């Protein structure tokens, strides 16, 4: 059954023009930069990352259809075929997926005709089962459908299937293990981030013994389950797709930090604090929080927090393998060799300058170095994850290793 997108879902202005909207100059310029990056040969993925992270994200669902595949290195000319009925037969996950999808009414646009919604729900089931069938090492978890439905509403069934499969084997990999050990490990990064920024809030939460379970649904659904406005959900997905897999836990931390006054005024007991934090406000200043999450990632990268994250076997997590994923993605470009040569020349000059100034940099000073190096995009509103491909190659030379 072919299902057309609902009005307002995926209905956006053309990428190659301004369309019906009266764009302000900044928005016009961003649309143009995205268009130029997509038209470049090869596609300029670094610019697309910066656009996805920067203020406003990717602006429209039509642009997302073009950019999200590039961020995940998915080839759109080889999309999977629609699955047959046999996919559901004797599938161990089918009944649980069916139950979860039937409960997902609130994830579809208000006012969508029942027939259209039911058709999308069938497609949602197909995507989930197809990904699990193709990747038997992955295990379904409740909340996974909240992520998949976002991709379905933006991209349509076939393109969503391809992107969700790539995402499931990379960014979401830790959530799809047989146990929750790696998910717990990721949650263990939350309190060290809060402690470094606001020890008072950290100590209050410790006394209340609230733990981190309040953030579980945020993390494993990329906030799709807890945010009611679809615009905010896709804005966060722009950000997370362009970033390190641990960025959602940094965003969770800045939400808690943003609510400092509410937390400290709460009764200092587990039930009260858990109830407060689990009720996520819908009117958050998303651009400000995205910017702050990016800044905190630069100041306190996962490598500095790893010792305080208690779960072992961290080498098996998606966070620890993201560096390899990024490097492989960088090498997909046909002119990678020529670009690498140009970077080597620039790197040699930069290293000479750094060596002349690098005198016994202490740990706190190192954070300022990171901020200085990544300051251009921090000033634009987020950490410079847009230049990750370059930073990964030269960072160790000036002690700027960002990832574990």
CSV table of C-alpha atoms in Angstrom, one decimal:
chain,number,residue,atom,x,y,z
A,1,UNK,CA,0.0,0.0,0.0
A,2,UNK,CA,1.4,3.3,-1.0
A,3,UNK,CA,1.1,5.9,1.7
A,4,UNK,CA,1.4,9.6,1.0
A,5,UNK,CA,3.0,11.8,3.6
A,6,UNK,CA,0.5,13.7,5.8
A,7,UNK,CA,0.2,17.4,5.3
A,8,UNK,CA,3.0,19.1,7.3
A,9,UNK,CA,5.1,15.9,7.5
A,10,UNK,CA,7.9,16.1,5.0
A,11,UNK,CA,6.2,18.9,3.1
A,12,UNK,CA,9.0,21.4,2.7
A,13,UNK,CA,10.3,24.0,0.4
A,14,UNK,CA,12.5,22.9,-2.5
A,15,UNK,CA,16.2,22.7,-1.8
A,16,UNK,CA,17.2,24.5,-4.9
A,17,UNK,CA,15.0,27.4,-4.2
A,18,UNK,CA,13.5,29.4,-1.4
A,19,UNK,CA,10.0,28.2,-2.0
A,20,UNK,CA,6.9,29.7,-0.5
A,21,UNK,CA,8.6,30.8,2.7
A,22,UNK,CA,10.0,34.2,3.2
A,23,UNK,CA,13.4,33.1,4.4
A,24,UNK,CA,15.6,35.6,6.3
A,25,UNK,CA,19.1,36.2,4.9
A,26,UNK,CA,20.7,33.7,7.4
A,27,UNK,CA,18.3,31.0,6.4
A,28,UNK,CA,18.8,31.7,2.7
A,29,UNK,CA,22.5,31.5,3.1
A,30,UNK,CA,22.2,28.2,5.0
A,31,UNK,CA,20.0,26.6,2.3
A,32,UNK,CA,22.6,27.8,-0.3
A,33,UNK,CA,25.5,26.3,1.6
A,34,UNK,CA,23.7,23.0,2.0
A,35,UNK,CA,22.9,22.9,-1.7
A,36,UNK,CA,26.5,23.7,-2.7
A,37,UNK,CA,27.8,21.0,-0.3
A,38,UNK,CA,25.4,18.4,-1.8
A,39,UNK,CA,26.3,19.5,-5.4
A,40,UNK,CA,30.1,19.3,-4.7
A,41,UNK,CA,32.0,16.4,-6.2
A,42,UNK,CA,32.6,14.7,-3.9
A,43,UNK,CA,29.8,15.7,-1.5
A,44,UNK,CA,31.2,17.9,1.3
A,45,UNK,CA,30.2,15.9,4.3
A,46,UNK,CA,32.1,18.2,6.7
A,47,UNK,CA,29.9,21.2,5.7
A,48,UNK,CA,26.8,19.1,6.0
A,49,UNK,CA,27.7,18.1,9.5
A,50,UNK,CA,28.3,21.7,10.4
A,51,UNK,CA,24.9,22.7,8.9
A,52,UNK,CA,23.1,19.9,10.8
A,53,UNK,CA,24.7,21.0,14.1
A,54,UNK,CA,24.4,24.7,13.7
A,55,UNK,CA,21.4,26.9,14.6
A,56,UNK,CA,18.2,25.6,13.1
A,57,UNK,CA,19.6,22.3,11.9
A,58,UNK,CA,18.7,21.2,8.4
A,59,UNK,CA,15.6,23.4,8.3
A,60,UNK,CA,13.2,21.1,6.3
A,61,UNK,CA,12.4,17.5,5.8
A,62,UNK,CA,13.1,17.7,2.1
A,63,UNK,CA,16.7,18.7,3.0
A,64,UNK,CA,16.9,16.0,5.5
A,65,UNK,CA,16.0,13.4,2.9
A,66,UNK,CA,19.1,14.5,1.0
A,67,UNK,CA,21.5,15.1,3.9
A,68,UNK,CA,20.8,12.4,6.5
A,69,UNK,CA,22.0,9.6,4.1
A,70,UNK,CA,25.2,11.5,3.6
A,71,UNK,CA,25.8,11.9,7.3
A,72,UNK,CA,25.4,8.1,7.7
A,73,UNK,CA,27.3,7.2,4.5
A,74,UNK,CA,24.3,5.4,3.0
A,75,UNK,CA,24.1,5.0,-0.8
A,76,UNK,CA,20.7,5.9,-1.9
A,77,UNK,CA,21.0,4.2,-5.3
A,78,UNK,CA,20.9,0.8,-3.6
A,79,UNK,CA,17.8,0.9,-1.5
A,80,UNK,CA,16.3,-2.3,-0.1
A,81,UNK,CA,13.3,-3.9,-1.7
A,82,UNK,CA,10.0,-3.9,0.1
A,83,UNK,CA,9.7,-7.1,2.2
A,84,UNK,CA,7.2,-9.8,1.5
A,85,UNK,CA,4.7,-11.4,3.9
A,86,UNK,CA,7.2,-14.1,4.8
A,87,UNK,CA,9.1,-11.5,6.9
A,88,UNK,CA,6.5,-11.7,9.7
A,89,UNK,CA,6.2,-15.5,9.7
A,90,UNK,CA,7.9,-17.2,12.7
A,91,UNK,CA,9.6,-13.9,13.6
A,92,UNK,CA,10.3,-14.0,17.4
A,93,UNK,CA,10.0,-10.2,17.6
A,94,UNK,CA,6.8,-9.7,15.6
A,95,UNK,CA,4.2,-9.7,18.4
A,96,UNK,CA,6.2,-7.3,20.6
A,97,UNK,CA,6.8,-5.0,17.7
A,98,UNK,CA,3.2,-5.2,16.8
A,99,UNK,CA,2.1,-4.2,20.3
A,100,UNK,CA,4.6,-1.3,20.5
A,101,UNK,CA,3.6,0.0,17.1
A,102,UNK,CA,-0.1,-0.1,18.0
A,103,UNK,CA,0.6,2.0,21.0
A,104,UNK,CA,2.5,4.6,19.0
A,105,UNK,CA,-0.5,6.7,18.0
A,106,UNK,CA,0.9,9.9,19.5
A,107,UNK,CA,3.9,9.7,17.3
A,108,UNK,CA,1.9,10.4,14.2
A,109,UNK,CA,0.6,13.9,13.2
A,110,UNK,CA,-2.6,14.9,14.8
A,111,UNK,CA,-5.5,14.7,12.4
A,112,UNK,CA,-3.9,12.1,10.2
A,113,UNK,CA,-6.6,10.0,8.6
A,114,UNK,CA,-6.9,6.5,10.2
A,115,UNK,CA,-6.2,4.7,6.9
A,116,UNK,CA,-3.0,6.7,6.3
A,117,UNK,CA,-1.8,6.2,9.9
A,118,UNK,CA,-2.5,2.4,9.7
A,119,UNK,CA,-0.6,2.2,6.5
A,120,UNK,CA,2.4,3.9,8.1
A,121,UNK,CA,2.2,1.6,11.1
A,122,UNK,CA,2.4,-1.4,8.7
A,123,UNK,CA,5.5,0.2,7.1
A,124,UNK,CA,7.0,0.8,10.5
A,125,UNK,CA,6.6,-2.9,11.4
A,126,UNK,CA,8.2,-3.8,8.1
A,127,UNK,CA,11.3,-1.6,8.7
A,128,UNK,CA,11.9,-2.9,12.2
A,129,UNK,CA,11.5,-6.6,11.2
A,130,UNK,CA,13.7,-6.1,8.1
A,131,UNK,CA,16.6,-4.6,10.0
A,132,UNK,CA,16.4,-7.3,12.7
A,133,UNK,CA,16.2,-10.0,10.0
A,134,UNK,CA,19.2,-8.7,8.2
A,135,UNK,CA,21.2,-8.3,11.4
A,136,UNK,CA,20.5,-11.3,13.7
A,137,UNK,CA,23.1,-10.0,16.2
A,138,UNK,CA,20.7,-7.1,17.0
A,139,UNK,CA,18.0,-7.4,19.6
A,140,UNK,CA,14.8,-5.4,19.6
A,141,UNK,CA,14.1,-3.2,22.6
A,142,UNK,CA,11.0,-1.2,23.6
A,143,UNK,CA,11.6,2.3,22.4
A,144,UNK,CA,13.4,1.4,19.2
A,145,UNK,CA,10.1,2.0,17.3
A,146,UNK,CA,10.2,5.6,18.5
A,147,UNK,CA,13.4,6.2,16.6
A,148,UNK,CA,12.3,4.3,13.5
A,149,UNK,CA,9.0,6.1,13.2
A,150,UNK,CA,10.9,9.4,13.0
A,151,UNK,CA,12.9,8.2,10.1
A,152,UNK,CA,9.8,6.8,8.4
A,153,UNK,CA,7.8,10.1,8.7
A,154,UNK,CA,10.8,12.1,7.2
A,155,UNK,CA,12.2,9.7,4.6
A,156,UNK,CA,9.5,7.1,3.6
A,157,UNK,CA,9.8,3.4,4.0
A,158,UNK,CA,12.7,2.3,1.7
A,159,UNK,CA,15.1,5.1,2.5
A,160,UNK,CA,14.2,4.9,6.2
A,161,UNK,CA,15.0,1.2,6.2
A,162,UNK,CA,18.5,1.8,4.8
A,163,UNK,CA,19.3,4.6,7.3
A,164,UNK,CA,17.8,2.8,10.3
A,165,UNK,CA,19.9,-0.3,9.5
A,166,UNK,CA,23.1,1.7,9.4
A,167,UNK,CA,22.2,3.6,12.5
A,168,UNK,CA,21.3,0.4,14.3
A,169,UNK,CA,24.7,-1.1,13.6
A,170,UNK,CA,26.5,2.1,14.8
A,171,UNK,CA,25.0,4.8,17.0
A,172,UNK,CA,22.3,2.5,18.4
A,173,UNK,CA,24.3,-0.6,18.6
A,174,UNK,CA,24.8,-0.6,22.4
A,175,UNK,CA,21.0,-0.5,23.0
A,176,UNK,CA,20.5,-3.6,20.9
A,177,UNK,CA,22.7,-6.0,22.9
A,178,UNK,CA,21.1,-9.0,24.6
A,179,UNK,CA,21.5,-7.2,28.0
A,180,UNK,CA,21.4,-3.6,29.1
A,181,UNK,CA,25.0,-3.6,30.3
A,182,UNK,CA,26.3,-1.2,27.6
A,183,UNK,CA,23.2,1.0,27.9
A,184,UNK,CA,23.8,1.3,31.6
A,185,UNK,CA,27.4,2.1,30.9
A,186,UNK,CA,26.4,5.0,28.7
A,187,UNK,CA,24.0,6.3,31.4
A,188,UNK,CA,27.0,6.3,33.7
A,189,UNK,CA,28.4,9.2,31.8
A,190,UNK,CA,25.6,11.4,32.9
A,191,UNK,CA,26.6,12.2,36.5
A,192,UNK,CA,30.3,12.9,35.8
A,193,UNK,CA,29.2,15.5,33.2
A,194,UNK,CA,26.8,17.1,35.7
A,195,UNK,CA,29.5,17.0,38.5
A,196,UNK,CA,32.0,18.9,36.4
A,197,UNK,CA,29.6,21.7,35.5
A,198,UNK,CA,27.5,22.0,38.7
A,199,UNK,CA,28.8,20.1,41.8
A,200,UNK,CA,25.9,21.3,43.8
A,201,UNK,CA,23.3,19.7,41.6
A,202,UNK,CA,25.4,16.6,41.4
A,203,UNK,CA,25.7,16.3,45.2
A,204,UNK,CA,22.0,16.9,45.6
A,205,UNK,CA,21.1,14.1,43.2
A,206,UNK,CA,23.6,11.8,44.9
A,207,UNK,CA,22.0,12.5,48.3
A,208,UNK,CA,18.6,11.8,46.8
A,209,UNK,CA,19.9,8.6,45.4
A,210,UNK,CA,17.9,9.3,42.2
A,211,UNK,CA,20.3,7.5,39.9
A,212,UNK,CA,20.0,7.9,36.1
A,213,UNK,CA,17.1,5.7,35.2
A,214,UNK,CA,14.9,8.8,34.6
A,215,UNK,CA,17.0,9.5,31.5
A,216,UNK,CA,16.7,6.0,30.0
A,217,UNK,CA,13.8,6.7,27.7
A,218,UNK,CA,15.5,9.9,26.6
A,219,UNK,CA,18.6,8.1,25.6
A,220,UNK,CA,17.2,5.0,23.9
A,221,UNK,CA,14.7,6.9,21.8
A,222,UNK,CA,16.8,10.0,21.1
A,223,UNK,CA,14.1,11.9,23.0
A,224,UNK,CA,11.5,10.9,20.4
A,225,UNK,CA,9.3,9.2,23.0
A,226,UNK,CA,9.2,12.2,25.4
A,227,UNK,CA,8.9,15.2,23.1
A,228,UNK,CA,5.5,16.0,21.7
A,229,UNK,CA,6.5,18.4,19.0
A,230,UNK,CA,7.9,16.7,15.9
A,231,UNK,CA,9.9,19.7,14.9
A,232,UNK,CA,11.9,19.5,18.1
A,233,UNK,CA,12.5,15.7,17.6
A,234,UNK,CA,13.9,16.1,14.0
A,235,UNK,CA,16.0,19.0,15.1
A,236,UNK,CA,17.7,16.8,17.7
A,237,UNK,CA,18.1,14.1,15.2
A,238,UNK,CA,20.0,16.5,12.9
A,239,UNK,CA,22.3,17.2,15.8
A,240,UNK,CA,22.8,13.6,16.9
A,241,UNK,CA,23.3,12.2,13.4
A,242,UNK,CA,26.2,14.6,12.9
A,243,UNK,CA,27.8,13.8,16.2
A,244,UNK,CA,29.4,11.2,18.4
A,245,UNK,CA,27.1,8.4,19.6
A,246,UNK,CA,27.4,9.8,23.2
A,247,UNK,CA,26.0,13.2,22.3
A,248,UNK,CA,22.5,12.3,23.5
A,249,UNK,CA,23.8,11.7,27.0
A,250,UNK,CA,25.5,15.2,26.9
A,251,UNK,CA,22.1,16.6,25.9
A,252,UNK,CA,20.4,14.8,28.7
A,253,UNK,CA,23.0,16.4,31.1
A,254,UNK,CA,22.3,19.9,29.9
A,255,UNK,CA,18.6,19.4,30.4
A,256,UNK,CA,19.2,18.5,34.0
A,257,UNK,CA,21.6,21.4,34.4
A,258,UNK,CA,19.1,23.8,32.7
A,259,UNK,CA,16.6,22.9,35.5
A,260,UNK,CA,19.0,23.6,38.3
A,261,UNK,CA,16.6,25.7,40.3
A,262,UNK,CA,13.8,23.2,40.1
A,263,UNK,CA,16.1,20.4,41.1
A,264,UNK,CA,17.5,22.2,44.1
A,265,UNK,CA,14.1,23.3,45.3
A,266,UNK,CA,12.7,19.7,45.1
A,267,UNK,CA,12.4,17.5,48.1
A,268,UNK,CA,15.7,15.6,48.4
A,269,UNK,CA,14.4,12.1,48.1
A,270,UNK,CA,14.5,9.6,45.2
A,271,UNK,CA,10.8,9.6,44.4
A,272,UNK,CA,10.4,13.4,44.3
A,273,UNK,CA,13.6,14.1,42.2
A,274,UNK,CA,12.9,11.1,39.8
A,275,UNK,CA,9.3,12.4,39.3
A,276,UNK,CA,10.5,15.9,38.6
A,277,UNK,CA,13.3,14.9,36.1
A,278,UNK,CA,11.3,12.3,34.3
A,279,UNK,CA,8.7,14.9,33.4
A,280,UNK,CA,10.7,16.7,30.6
A,281,UNK,CA,9.5,20.2,29.8
A,282,UNK,CA,8.2,20.7,26.3
A,283,UNK,CA,9.3,24.4,26.0
A,284,UNK,CA,13.0,23.9,26.4
A,285,UNK,CA,15.3,26.4,24.6
A,286,UNK,CA,16.5,23.7,22.2
A,287,UNK,CA,19.1,25.7,20.3
A,288,UNK,CA,20.7,27.0,23.5
A,289,UNK,CA,20.8,23.4,24.9
A,290,UNK,CA,22.3,22.0,21.7
A,291,UNK,CA,25.0,24.6,21.8
A,292,UNK,CA,25.7,23.9,25.4
A,293,UNK,CA,25.8,20.1,24.9
A,294,UNK,CA,28.3,20.7,22.1
A,295,UNK,CA,30.5,22.9,24.3
A,296,UNK,CA,30.5,20.4,27.1
A,297,UNK,CA,31.5,17.6,24.7
A,298,UNK,CA,34.5,19.7,23.8
A,299,UNK,CA,35.4,20.6,27.4
A,300,UNK,CA,34.8,17.2,28.9
A,301,UNK,CA,35.2,14.6,26.1
A,302,UNK,CA,34.3,10.9,26.8
A,303,UNK,CA,37.9,10.0,27.2
A,304,UNK,CA,38.1,12.2,30.3
A,305,UNK,CA,34.9,10.7,31.8
A,306,UNK,CA,35.5,7.0,31.0
A,307,UNK,CA,37.2,6.2,34.3
A,308,UNK,CA,34.1,7.3,36.2
A,309,UNK,CA,31.8,5.3,34.1
A,310,UNK,CA,31.6,2.1,36.1
A,311,UNK,CA,30.6,-0.5,33.4
A,312,UNK,CA,33.4,-2.6,32.0
A,313,UNK,CA,34.1,-3.8,28.5
A,314,UNK,CA,33.9,-0.2,27.1
A,315,UNK,CA,35.8,-1.3,24.0
A,316,UNK,CA,32.6,-3.1,22.8
A,317,UNK,CA,30.5,0.1,22.8
A,318,UNK,CA,29.5,2.1,19.7
A,319,UNK,CA,31.1,5.1,21.4
A,320,UNK,CA,34.5,3.5,21.3
A,321,UNK,CA,34.2,2.4,17.7
A,322,UNK,CA,32.9,5.7,16.4
A,323,UNK,CA,36.4,6.9,15.5
A,324,UNK,CA,36.8,4.0,13.1
A,325,UNK,CA,33.4,4.7,11.6
A,326,UNK,CA,34.3,8.4,11.1
A,327,UNK,CA,37.6,7.5,9.5
A,328,UNK,CA,36.0,5.0,7.1
A,329,UNK,CA,33.3,7.6,6.2
A,330,UNK,CA,36.0,10.1,5.5
A,331,UNK,CA,37.7,7.8,3.1
A,332,UNK,CA,34.5,7.2,1.0
A,333,UNK,CA,35.3,10.4,-0.9
A,334,UNK,CA,37.0,9.9,-4.2
A,335,UNK,CA,39.5,12.7,-3.7
A,336,UNK,CA,40.4,11.7,-0.2
A,337,UNK,CA,44.1,11.4,-1.2
A,338,UNK,CA,44.3,14.9,-2.6
A,339,UNK,CA,42.5,16.4,0.4
A,340,UNK,CA,44.7,14.5,2.8
A,341,UNK,CA,47.8,16.0,1.1
A,342,UNK,CA,46.4,19.5,1.5
A,343,UNK,CA,45.6,18.8,5.1
A,344,UNK,CA,49.1,17.4,5.7
A,345,UNK,CA,50.6,20.7,4.5
A,346,UNK,CA,48.2,22.7,6.7
A,347,UNK,CA,48.9,20.4,9.6
A,348,UNK,CA,52.6,20.8,9.3
A,349,UNK,CA,52.2,24.5,9.5
A,350,UNK,CA,49.8,24.3,12.4
A,351,UNK,CA,51.9,21.8,14.3
A,352,UNK,CA,54.9,24.1,14.0
A,353,UNK,CA,52.9,27.0,15.6
A,354,UNK,CA,51.5,24.8,18.3
A,355,UNK,CA,55.0,23.4,19.2
A,356,UNK,CA,56.3,26.8,19.6
A,357,UNK,CA,53.6,27.7,22.1
A,358,UNK,CA,52.9,24.4,23.8
A,359,UNK,CA,54.7,24.6,27.2
A,360,UNK,CA,53.6,22.1,29.8
A,361,UNK,CA,49.8,22.3,29.2
A,362,UNK,CA,47.9,21.3,32.4
A,363,UNK,CA,44.6,19.4,32.2
A,364,UNK,CA,42.4,22.5,32.7
A,365,UNK,CA,44.5,24.4,30.1
A,366,UNK,CA,44.0,21.6,27.6
A,367,UNK,CA,40.2,22.3,27.7
A,368,UNK,CA,40.9,25.9,26.7
A,369,UNK,CA,43.1,24.6,23.8
A,370,UNK,CA,40.2,22.4,22.7
A,371,UNK,CA,37.8,25.4,22.8
A,372,UNK,CA,40.2,27.6,20.9
A,373,UNK,CA,40.7,25.0,18.2
A,374,UNK,CA,37.0,24.4,17.9
A,375,UNK,CA,36.0,27.9,18.6
A,376,UNK,CA,34.7,28.8,15.2
A,377,UNK,CA,31.7,26.5,15.3
A,378,UNK,CA,31.3,26.9,19.0
A,379,UNK,CA,30.7,30.6,18.2
A,380,UNK,CA,28.1,29.5,15.6
A,381,UNK,CA,26.2,27.7,18.4
A,382,UNK,CA,27.7,24.2,18.8
A,383,UNK,CA,30.9,22.3,19.3
A,384,UNK,CA,33.1,21.9,16.2
A,385,UNK,CA,32.0,18.3,15.5
A,386,UNK,CA,31.6,19.5,11.9
A,387,UNK,CA,35.4,19.3,11.6
A,388,UNK,CA,35.7,15.9,13.2
A,389,UNK,CA,37.1,14.3,10.0
A,390,UNK,CA,40.1,16.6,10.1
A,391,UNK,CA,40.5,16.8,13.9
A,392,UNK,CA,40.7,13.1,14.2
A,393,UNK,CA,43.9,13.0,12.1
A,394,UNK,CA,45.8,15.8,13.6
A,395,UNK,CA,44.4,15.9,17.2
A,396,UNK,CA,46.9,13.5,18.8
A,397,UNK,CA,49.8,15.7,17.6
A,398,UNK,CA,48.7,18.5,19.9
A,399,UNK,CA,47.0,16.3,22.6
A,400,UNK,CA,43.4,17.0,21.3
A,401,UNK,CA,42.1,13.4,21.3
A,402,UNK,CA,38.4,13.8,21.5
A,403,UNK,CA,37.1,10.3,21.7
A,404,UNK,CA,38.0,7.2,23.8
